[in-house]
Amino acid sequence: MTTTTKRARAKKIALWSFLAIALGAMLAPMTGYLYVALNPAHAQAADEANPRSNYWRAVREGNTGYSAVQGPGANVLIANGGHNWRQWRNGPIATYGPWLLGVVVLVLALYHLLHGRVPVHGTPSGEKVLRWTTFERNLHWITAVMFIALAITGLSLLFGRAVLIPVLGPEGFATWAEAAIGIHNLIGPVFVVTILVEILLWIRHNFPNSTDLTWFKQGGGLFGKAHPSAGRMNGGEKVWFWIICTFGVAVCVTGLILDFPNYGQSRETMQLANLIHGATALVWVAVALGHIYIGTLGTEGSLEGMATGYVSKEWAQQHHDLWYDEVKDKQGTAQAPHAGAPSGSPTTP
C-alpha cells in the first residue's frame, strides 16, 4: 500500500469518525425520550420523586407560602396565569394588531388615491347651518386630543420593544416608556369622563332606523355622485358612536382597573383587564382612523363643521338632507358667520 493510499484511507477514517461522533452527539439526548416512551410508568415515578420537579410543579400551581409583603397574591411566588397572559399579549395581540392597523391605513390610502375627496356638489350660496354648538365642539376636540395622546403612548408601550428599541436604543426607549406610561395613566381617567359625557349627549341621535339600512346599501355616498338620505347622524356616524359605547367603554373600564390597582383586584383580574384593554383599544384605533379620514381629507366641508360649528347649506342637503329639512325652518337661512361671531346662533339643532 503506497503512502498516498494510506493518507487517503486515514482521511476517510477521520472524516467518518467525525461524522459518527457528530451524529452520536445529536442522537444521544434523544435516548431519554425513547426510554420514557418504553417505560412511561417508571419515568413518571422518577419525576415525582425528584424534589426539584416537585418544587417547580408546586410553584406553577400557584400554591401559597409566606411573605412579609402585603397585598393580593403577595404569598404566591409565581402565578401560572402570568405565563398565559404573556403568551396572549406577545402572541395574537402583538402579532395581529399591527396588521389590523396597517390594513386599515392601506385601504384608506388606496381609496383616496383611486377616488379622491368627496366634494360638495352644487354652487355655493354662502348660506350656513349650525351643526355643532360651542360646547359640543370643545368636548369633541378635548376628547380627540386625549384620544390621540393615549393611542400614541399606548401603542408605544405595546409595540415599543419591537419597533422603538431598534430606533431609540434601550436607554432612549426606557426614558420614553417611563414618560409614556405616566402620560397614559394621567390622561386616562379624564378621558373616561369626556367619553361618558359624549355618550349621554349624543345617544338620542344615534339609535338605528330604516334610513340607515338604505344608507349602507348605497355605500354611504362614498362612491359615485348620488348620496343617500340621512338624519342628523348617518349610518356611518352611528356605527362609530356604538363602537365608542362598546369597545370604547371596554377600554375605559379596563383602563381604570389597570390605573388604580390597589382596590382589591387580583393578579388574574389585572392580567385579563390588560388583554381586553389592548385588544379592544386596537379595534377602536383602527375604526378611529377611518373616522378621522372621513372627517378631514375624505369629505369636503366636514372639518369646517367641527372647527366653526357651521356647515354650508349645500353640504347639509347632500349629506344630511333629512336633518336639514328639520332645522332649516328653525334656523332660517343664515349667512356665513364672520370671524368672532357667536357660535350659539342661530337656533341650536
Coordinates of C-alpha atoms in Angstrom, one line a residue:
M1 CA 0.0 0.0 0.0
T2 CA 1.5 3.3 -1.1
T3 CA 1.9 6.3 1.1
T4 CA -0.7 8.2 -0.8
T5 CA -3.2 5.4 -0.4
K6 CA -2.6 5.3 3.3
R7 CA -3.1 9.0 3.7
A8 CA -6.4 8.9 1.7
R9 CA -7.6 6.0 3.9
A10 CA -6.6 7.9 7.1
K11 CA -8.5 10.9 5.9
K12 CA -11.6 8.8 5.1
I13 CA -11.5 7.1 8.5
A14 CA -11.1 10.5 10.2
L15 CA -14.0 12.0 8.3
W16 CA -16.3 9.1 9.0
S17 CA -15.3 9.1 12.7
F18 CA -16.1 12.8 12.9
L19 CA -19.5 12.3 11.3
A20 CA -20.2 9.4 13.6
I21 CA -19.3 11.5 16.7
A22 CA -21.4 14.4 15.5
L23 CA -24.4 12.1 14.7
G24 CA -24.0 10.4 18.1
A25 CA -23.9 13.8 19.9
M26 CA -27.2 14.7 18.3
L27 CA -28.9 11.4 18.8
A28 CA -27.7 10.6 22.4
P29 CA -30.0 13.1 24.0
M30 CA -33.0 11.5 22.2
T31 CA -32.5 8.3 24.1
G32 CA -34.2 9.8 27.0
Y33 CA -37.4 10.2 25.0
L34 CA -37.1 6.6 23.9
Y35 CA -36.7 5.5 27.5
V36 CA -39.8 7.5 28.5
A37 CA -41.8 6.0 25.6
L38 CA -40.8 2.4 26.6
N39 CA -41.2 2.9 30.4
P40 CA -43.8 5.7 31.0
A41 CA -44.7 4.5 34.5
H42 CA -41.1 4.3 35.7
A43 CA -40.4 7.8 34.2
Q44 CA -43.4 9.3 35.9
A45 CA -42.4 7.8 39.2
A46 CA -38.8 9.1 38.8
D47 CA -40.2 12.6 38.0
E48 CA -42.5 12.6 41.0
A49 CA -39.6 11.5 43.2
N50 CA -37.4 14.4 42.0
P51 CA -37.6 17.2 44.7
R52 CA -36.7 19.9 42.2
S53 CA -39.5 18.8 39.8
N54 CA -42.0 18.7 42.7
Y55 CA -40.9 22.2 43.8
W56 CA -41.4 23.8 40.4
R57 CA -44.6 21.9 39.9
A58 CA -45.9 23.4 43.1
V59 CA -44.7 26.9 42.0
R60 CA -46.6 26.7 38.7
E61 CA -49.8 25.5 40.5
G62 CA -49.8 28.8 42.4
N63 CA -49.5 27.3 45.9
T64 CA -49.2 30.0 48.6
G65 CA -46.3 30.4 51.0
Y66 CA -45.4 33.2 53.4
S67 CA -44.3 36.7 52.5
A68 CA -43.9 39.8 54.6
V69 CA -45.2 41.8 51.6
Q70 CA -48.9 42.7 52.0
G71 CA -51.5 42.7 49.1
P72 CA -53.5 40.4 46.9
G73 CA -51.4 37.5 45.7
A74 CA -48.3 38.5 47.7
N75 CA -47.8 35.0 49.0
V76 CA -47.7 33.4 45.6
L77 CA -44.2 33.1 44.2
I78 CA -45.1 32.6 40.6
A79 CA -48.7 32.9 39.2
N80 CA -49.3 30.5 36.4
G81 CA -51.7 33.0 34.8
G82 CA -48.7 35.3 34.1
H83 CA -47.4 32.8 31.5
N84 CA -50.7 32.6 29.8
W85 CA -51.1 36.4 29.8
R86 CA -47.6 36.8 28.3
Q87 CA -48.4 34.3 25.5
W88 CA -51.6 36.2 24.6
R89 CA -50.1 39.7 24.8
N90 CA -46.9 38.9 22.9
G91 CA -48.7 36.4 20.6
P92 CA -52.0 37.3 18.9
I93 CA -52.4 40.8 20.2
A94 CA -48.8 42.0 19.4
T95 CA -48.8 40.0 16.1
Y96 CA -52.1 40.7 14.5
G97 CA -52.6 44.2 16.0
P98 CA -50.1 45.9 13.6
W99 CA -51.6 44.0 10.7
L100 CA -55.1 45.4 11.5
L101 CA -53.8 49.0 11.7
G102 CA -51.7 48.5 8.6
V103 CA -54.6 47.1 6.5
V104 CA -56.9 50.0 7.5
V105 CA -54.2 52.6 6.5
L106 CA -53.7 50.8 3.2
V107 CA -57.4 50.7 2.4
L108 CA -57.8 54.4 3.2
A109 CA -54.8 55.3 1.1
L110 CA -56.0 53.3 -1.9
Y111 CA -59.5 54.8 -1.6
H112 CA -58.0 58.3 -1.6
L113 CA -55.7 57.6 -4.5
L114 CA -58.4 56.0 -6.6
H115 CA -61.5 58.0 -5.6
G116 CA -60.2 61.2 -4.1
R117 CA -62.1 63.6 -1.8
V118 CA -65.9 63.6 -1.8
P119 CA -66.7 67.1 -2.9
V120 CA -69.7 69.3 -2.1
H121 CA -72.0 69.4 -5.1
G122 CA -73.8 72.5 -6.3
T123 CA -73.0 76.2 -6.5
P124 CA -72.0 77.7 -3.1
S125 CA -74.7 80.0 -1.9
G126 CA -72.9 81.3 1.2
E127 CA -75.7 80.1 3.5
K128 CA -74.7 78.3 6.6
V129 CA -76.4 75.9 9.0
L130 CA -75.4 75.5 12.7
R131 CA -74.5 71.8 13.2
W132 CA -72.4 71.8 16.4
T133 CA -72.7 74.1 19.4
T134 CA -69.6 75.5 21.1
F135 CA -69.9 73.0 24.0
E136 CA -70.2 70.1 21.5
R137 CA -67.1 71.2 19.6
N138 CA -65.0 71.8 22.7
L139 CA -66.0 68.5 24.1
H140 CA -65.1 66.8 20.8
W141 CA -61.7 68.4 20.4
I142 CA -60.7 67.8 24.0
T143 CA -61.6 64.2 23.7
A144 CA -59.9 63.9 20.3
V145 CA -56.6 65.3 21.6
M146 CA -56.6 63.0 24.6
F147 CA -57.5 60.0 22.3
I148 CA -54.5 60.7 20.1
A149 CA -52.2 61.1 23.1
L150 CA -53.5 57.8 24.6
A151 CA -53.2 56.0 21.3
I152 CA -49.6 57.1 20.7
T153 CA -48.5 56.3 24.3
G154 CA -50.5 53.0 24.4
L155 CA -49.1 51.7 21.1
S156 CA -45.6 52.7 22.1
L157 CA -45.9 50.6 25.2
L158 CA -47.5 47.7 23.3
F159 CA -45.1 47.6 20.3
G160 CA -42.2 49.6 21.7
R161 CA -39.8 46.6 22.3
A162 CA -40.1 45.5 18.7
V163 CA -40.4 48.9 17.0
L164 CA -38.8 51.7 19.1
I165 CA -35.8 49.9 20.7
P166 CA -34.1 49.5 17.3
V167 CA -34.6 53.2 16.7
L168 CA -34.1 54.8 20.1
G169 CA -31.9 52.2 21.7
P170 CA -32.6 50.6 25.1
E171 CA -31.9 53.7 27.2
G172 CA -33.8 56.0 24.9
F173 CA -36.8 53.7 24.8
A174 CA -36.7 53.3 28.6
T175 CA -36.9 57.1 29.0
W176 CA -39.8 57.4 26.6
A177 CA -41.6 54.4 28.0
E178 CA -41.5 55.9 31.5
A179 CA -42.9 59.2 30.2
A180 CA -45.5 57.4 28.0
I181 CA -46.9 55.3 30.9
G182 CA -47.1 58.5 33.1
I183 CA -49.0 60.4 30.4
H184 CA -51.2 57.4 29.7
N185 CA -52.2 56.9 33.3
L186 CA -52.7 60.6 34.0
I187 CA -54.9 61.4 30.9
G188 CA -56.9 58.1 31.1
P189 CA -59.3 59.0 33.9
V190 CA -60.1 62.4 32.4
F191 CA -60.7 60.8 29.0
V192 CA -63.2 58.4 30.6
V193 CA -65.2 61.3 31.9
T194 CA -65.4 63.0 28.5
I195 CA -66.3 59.8 26.7
L196 CA -69.2 59.3 29.2
V197 CA -70.4 62.9 28.6
E198 CA -70.3 62.3 24.8
I199 CA -72.4 59.2 25.1
L200 CA -75.0 60.9 27.2
L201 CA -75.0 64.0 25.0
W202 CA -75.4 62.2 21.6
I203 CA -77.1 58.9 22.3
R204 CA -80.6 60.2 21.4
H205 CA -79.3 60.9 17.8
N206 CA -77.7 57.5 17.3
F207 CA -80.5 54.9 17.5
P208 CA -80.6 52.9 14.3
N209 CA -83.5 53.1 11.9
S210 CA -84.6 52.0 8.4
T211 CA -82.9 55.0 6.8
D212 CA -79.5 53.7 7.9
L213 CA -80.1 50.4 6.0
T214 CA -80.6 52.3 2.8
W215 CA -77.6 54.5 3.6
F216 CA -75.4 51.3 3.9
K217 CA -76.9 49.7 0.8
Q218 CA -75.8 52.8 -1.2
G219 CA -72.3 52.8 0.2
G220 CA -72.8 55.9 2.3
G221 CA -72.2 58.2 -0.6
L222 CA -68.5 57.3 -0.8
F223 CA -68.9 56.1 -4.4
G224 CA -70.5 58.0 -7.2
K225 CA -72.2 61.3 -7.1
A226 CA -75.5 60.2 -5.6
H227 CA -75.8 60.5 -1.8
P228 CA -78.3 58.6 0.4
S229 CA -80.6 60.4 2.8
A230 CA -79.6 60.7 6.5
G231 CA -80.8 62.4 9.6
R232 CA -78.5 64.4 11.9
M233 CA -76.3 61.3 12.2
N234 CA -75.8 59.0 9.2
G235 CA -75.3 55.2 9.4
G236 CA -71.5 55.5 9.5
E237 CA -71.6 58.0 12.3
K238 CA -73.9 55.8 14.3
V239 CA -71.5 52.8 13.9
W240 CA -68.7 55.0 15.2
F241 CA -70.9 56.0 18.1
W242 CA -71.7 52.4 19.1
I243 CA -68.1 51.4 18.7
I244 CA -67.4 54.0 21.4
C245 CA -70.3 52.6 23.5
T246 CA -68.9 49.0 23.3
F247 CA -65.2 48.8 22.5
G248 CA -64.6 52.3 23.9
V249 CA -66.4 51.6 27.2
A250 CA -64.4 48.3 27.5
V251 CA -61.2 50.2 27.0
C252 CA -62.2 52.8 29.7
V253 CA -63.4 50.2 32.3
T254 CA -60.3 48.0 31.9
G255 CA -58.1 51.2 31.9
L256 CA -59.5 52.2 35.2
I257 CA -58.8 48.7 36.6
L258 CA -55.2 49.0 35.5
D259 CA -54.7 52.6 36.5
F260 CA -55.9 52.0 40.1
P261 CA -54.5 48.6 41.1
N262 CA -54.9 48.9 44.8
Y263 CA -58.6 48.4 45.1
G264 CA -58.7 44.6 45.7
Q265 CA -58.0 43.4 42.1
S266 CA -56.4 40.0 41.9
R267 CA -53.4 39.4 39.7
E268 CA -55.6 37.4 37.3
T269 CA -58.1 40.3 37.1
M270 CA -55.3 42.7 36.1
Q271 CA -54.0 40.3 33.5
L272 CA -57.4 39.8 32.0
A273 CA -58.0 43.5 32.0
N274 CA -54.7 44.2 30.3
L275 CA -55.6 41.7 27.5
I276 CA -59.1 43.2 27.0
H277 CA -57.7 46.7 27.1
G278 CA -55.1 46.1 24.4
A279 CA -57.3 44.1 22.1
T280 CA -60.3 46.5 22.2
A281 CA -58.1 49.6 22.0
L282 CA -56.5 48.3 18.8
V283 CA -60.0 47.8 17.3
W284 CA -61.0 51.3 18.5
V285 CA -57.9 52.9 17.0
A286 CA -58.4 51.1 13.7
V287 CA -62.0 52.4 13.4
A288 CA -60.9 55.8 14.5
L289 CA -58.5 56.0 11.6
G290 CA -61.5 55.7 9.2
H291 CA -63.5 58.3 11.3
I292 CA -60.6 60.8 11.2
Y293 CA -60.0 60.3 7.5
I294 CA -63.7 60.8 6.5
G295 CA -63.9 63.9 8.8
T296 CA -60.8 65.6 7.4
L297 CA -59.3 64.6 4.0
G298 CA -62.1 62.3 2.9
T299 CA -65.1 64.7 2.8
E300 CA -65.1 68.3 1.9
G301 CA -66.8 70.6 4.4
S302 CA -66.8 68.1 7.4
L303 CA -63.8 69.5 9.2
E304 CA -65.2 73.1 8.8
G305 CA -68.3 72.0 10.6
M306 CA -66.4 70.8 13.7
A307 CA -64.0 73.7 13.5
T308 CA -66.6 76.6 13.3
G309 CA -69.8 74.8 14.2
Y310 CA -71.4 75.7 10.8
V311 CA -71.7 73.7 7.6
S312 CA -72.8 75.0 4.2
K313 CA -76.4 74.7 3.1
E314 CA -75.2 72.5 0.2
W315 CA -73.2 70.2 2.5
A316 CA -76.2 69.7 4.8
Q317 CA -78.5 69.0 1.8
Q318 CA -76.0 66.5 0.4
H319 CA -75.0 64.6 3.5
H320 CA -77.9 65.0 6.0
D321 CA -80.9 66.1 4.0
L322 CA -83.5 64.8 6.5
W323 CA -81.8 66.7 9.3
Y324 CA -81.6 69.8 7.1
D325 CA -85.3 69.7 6.4
E326 CA -86.0 69.6 10.1
V327 CA -83.8 72.5 11.1
K328 CA -83.9 74.9 8.1
D329 CA -87.2 76.5 9.3
K330 CA -86.0 76.8 12.9
Q331 CA -82.6 78.3 11.9
G332 CA -83.6 80.2 8.9
T333 CA -81.1 80.8 6.1
A334 CA -78.2 82.4 8.0
Q335 CA -75.3 83.9 6.1
A336 CA -71.8 82.6 6.9
P337 CA -70.8 84.0 10.3
H338 CA -68.0 86.5 10.3
A339 CA -64.9 85.9 12.4
G340 CA -65.7 86.2 16.1
A341 CA -69.5 85.8 15.6
P342 CA -71.1 83.8 18.4
S343 CA -71.5 80.1 17.5
G344 CA -74.6 79.7 19.5
S345 CA -76.8 81.5 16.9
P346 CA -79.0 80.7 15.0
T347 CA -81.0 78.1 17.0
T348 CA -79.2 75.1 18.2
P349 CA -80.3 71.9 16.3

